[in-house]
GROMACS .gro file of C-alpha atoms in nm:
model
  139
    1MET     CA    1  11.553  11.743  10.626
    2ALA     CA    2  11.295  11.479  10.523
    3GLU     CA    3  11.542  11.191  10.550
    4GLU     CA    4  11.659  11.277  10.894
    5ALA     CA    5  11.318  11.308  10.970
    6ALA     CA    6  11.214  10.950  10.914
    7LYS     CA    7  11.554  10.806  10.979
    8GLU     CA    8  11.511  10.918  11.389
    9ALA     CA    9  11.173  10.816  11.381
   10LEU     CA   10  11.206  10.475  11.283
   11GLU     CA   11  11.490  10.469  11.467
   12LYS     CA   12  11.297  10.559  11.820
   13TYR     CA   13  10.959  10.410  11.723
   14PRO     CA   14  11.075  10.107  11.470
   15LYS     CA   15  10.797   9.900  11.551
   16SER     CA   16  10.506  10.199  11.520
   17LYS     CA   17  10.194  10.206  11.350
   18PHE     CA   18  10.346  10.440  11.120
   19ALA     CA   19  10.639  10.276  11.009
   20ASP     CA   20  10.562  10.186  10.640
   21GLU     CA   21  10.454  10.545  10.635
   22LEU     CA   22  10.820  10.690  10.723
   23HIS     CA   23  10.973  10.414  10.512
   24TYR     CA   24  10.797  10.490  10.254
   25GLU     CA   25  10.888  10.859  10.280
   26LEU     CA   26  11.234  10.813  10.308
   27GLY     CA   27  11.198  10.599  10.030
   28TRP     CA   28  11.104  10.876   9.842
   29ALA     CA   29  11.354  11.084  10.000
   30TYR     CA   30  11.683  10.898   9.924
   31SER     CA   31  11.513  10.892   9.535
   32MET     CA   32  11.491  11.242   9.541
   33GLU     CA   33  11.854  11.265   9.638
   34GLY     CA   34  12.005  11.003   9.374
   35LYS     CA   35  12.003  10.703   9.639
   36GLN     CA   36  11.801  10.495   9.417
   37GLY     CA   37  11.925  10.164   9.564
   38GLN     CA   38  11.856  10.322   9.928
   39ALA     CA   39  11.552  10.377   9.803
   40LEU     CA   40  11.464  10.003   9.606
   41ASP     CA   41  11.529   9.941   9.995
   42GLU     CA   42  11.292  10.164  10.186
   43PHE     CA   43  11.040  10.053   9.885
   44VAL     CA   44  11.120   9.721   9.910
   45TRP     CA   45  11.051   9.727  10.265
   46VAL     CA   46  10.642   9.829  10.257
   47GLU     CA   47  10.583   9.622  10.015
   48ASN     CA   48  10.718   9.317  10.212
   49GLU     CA   49  10.595   9.428  10.548
   50SER     CA   50  10.238   9.689  10.495
   51LYS     CA   51   9.930   9.611  10.573
   52ASP     CA   52   9.847   9.903  10.304
   53ILE     CA   53   9.750   9.821  10.038
   54ASN     CA   54   9.807  10.168   9.883
   55LEU     CA   55  10.150  10.191   9.986
   56SER     CA   56  10.271   9.829   9.901
   57ALA     CA   57  10.103   9.921   9.537
   58SER     CA   58  10.301  10.266   9.511
   59SER     CA   59  10.549  10.111   9.654
   60ILE     CA   60  10.570   9.842   9.349
   61SER     CA   61  10.528  10.098   9.080
   62LYS     CA   62  10.834  10.308   9.167
   63ILE     CA   63  11.018   9.985   9.261
   64GLY     CA   64  10.951   9.973   8.884
   65ASP     CA   65  10.980  10.350   8.803
   66ILE     CA   66  11.324  10.342   8.941
   67TYR     CA   67  11.428   9.972   8.702
   68PHE     CA   68  11.274  10.193   8.439
   69ASP     CA   69  11.516  10.510   8.493
   70ARG     CA   70  11.803  10.288   8.561
   71LYS     CA   71  11.693  10.060   8.201
   72ASP     CA   72  11.665   9.760   8.391
   73TYR     CA   73  11.351   9.698   8.191
   74ARG     CA   74  11.312   9.406   8.244
   75ARG     CA   75  11.282   9.428   8.656
   76ALA     CA   76  11.072   9.738   8.598
   77ILE     CA   77  10.814   9.514   8.378
   78GLU     CA   78  10.836   9.269   8.693
   79SER     CA   79  10.746   9.518   8.917
   80TYR     CA   80  10.483   9.715   8.742
   81ASP     CA   81  10.261   9.350   8.675
   82MET     CA   82  10.336   9.279   9.025
   83ALA     CA   83  10.123   9.583   9.120
   84LEU     CA   84   9.850   9.487   8.805
   85ASP     CA   85   9.842   9.107   8.951
   86LYS     CA   86   9.884   9.203   9.328
   87TYR     CA   87   9.658   9.546   9.351
   88THR     CA   88   9.466   9.571   9.044
   89ASP     CA   89   9.207   9.679   9.208
   90SER     CA   90   9.399   9.992   9.344
   91PHE     CA   91   9.462  10.345   9.217
   92ILE     CA   92   9.806  10.268   9.088
   93ALA     CA   93   9.737   9.978   8.814
   94ASP     CA   94   9.636  10.237   8.546
   95TYR     CA   95   9.974  10.373   8.605
   96ALA     CA   96  10.155  10.050   8.624
   97GLN     CA   97   9.995   9.914   8.305
   98TYR     CA   98  10.045  10.259   8.140
   99GLN     CA   99  10.449  10.167   8.214
  100ILE     CA  100  10.471   9.905   8.069
  101GLY     CA  101  10.372  10.073   7.740
  102ASN     CA  102  10.627  10.340   7.787
  103ILE     CA  103  10.913  10.043   7.832
  104PHE     CA  104  10.774   9.859   7.517
  105PHE     CA  105  10.761  10.204   7.327
  106ALA     CA  106  11.111  10.285   7.491
  107SER     CA  107  11.221   9.938   7.379
  108ASN     CA  108  11.134  10.013   7.035
  109ARG     CA  109  10.879   9.751   7.032
  110PHE     CA  110  10.596   9.931   6.916
  111ASP     CA  111  10.342   9.702   6.787
  112GLU     CA  112  10.391   9.562   7.243
  113SER     CA  113  10.327   9.899   7.320
  114ALA     CA  114  10.065  10.006   7.155
  115LEU     CA  115   9.909   9.673   7.315
  116ALA     CA  116   9.965   9.788   7.608
  117TYR     CA  117   9.862  10.123   7.586
  118GLN     CA  118   9.475   9.969   7.460
  119THR     CA  119   9.530   9.758   7.725
  120ALA     CA  120   9.508   9.991   7.947
  121LEU     CA  121   9.225  10.224   7.821
  122GLU     CA  122   9.007   9.914   7.787
  123ASN     CA  123   9.063   9.748   8.147
  124PHE     CA  124   9.078  10.140   8.302
  125PRO     CA  125   8.800  10.335   8.069
  126LYS     CA  126   8.827  10.559   8.388
  127THR     CA  127   9.212  10.659   8.384
  128GLY     CA  128   9.332  11.003   8.429
  129LEU     CA  129   9.598  10.870   8.231
  130ARG     CA  130   9.394  10.883   7.922
  131PRO     CA  131   9.558  11.191   7.686
  132LYS     CA  132   9.871  11.044   7.796
  133ILE     CA  133   9.819  10.723   7.717
  134ILE     CA  134   9.625  10.864   7.377
  135PHE     CA  135   9.897  11.058   7.308
  136GLN     CA  136  10.181  10.791   7.321
  137LEU     CA  137   9.941  10.574   7.056
  138GLY     CA  138   9.977  10.822   6.863
  139ALA     CA  139  10.314  10.845   6.905
   0.00000   0.00000   0.00000
């Protein structure tokens, strides 16, 4: 239902001030339905077109998540690095750093993983991900 509502709204009002939010929500709907290629298209659109920093940062992060799930670690790291470079002050930057650590961990690159987690703790001392990061360091 969410997919259909977003598509219908975008058809009727493609230049709406809510278009970026509709594309973002459509990306999430596609993602939840397992339509990762279509989800990527929507998140890329948001990252390129939206003026909302949080939507853009979230879209880049979700792009990274999709690539991570596909085990395309190179592209996932590129996405998370972009989030860290372009949106350092966004609410998603700590998550991007954490996910880089998770990619290294999944790749059995444990020294790099530990460094990425330590960097997350150092650069984002108030992160809500602290317990997860500490757990991963222990792992």
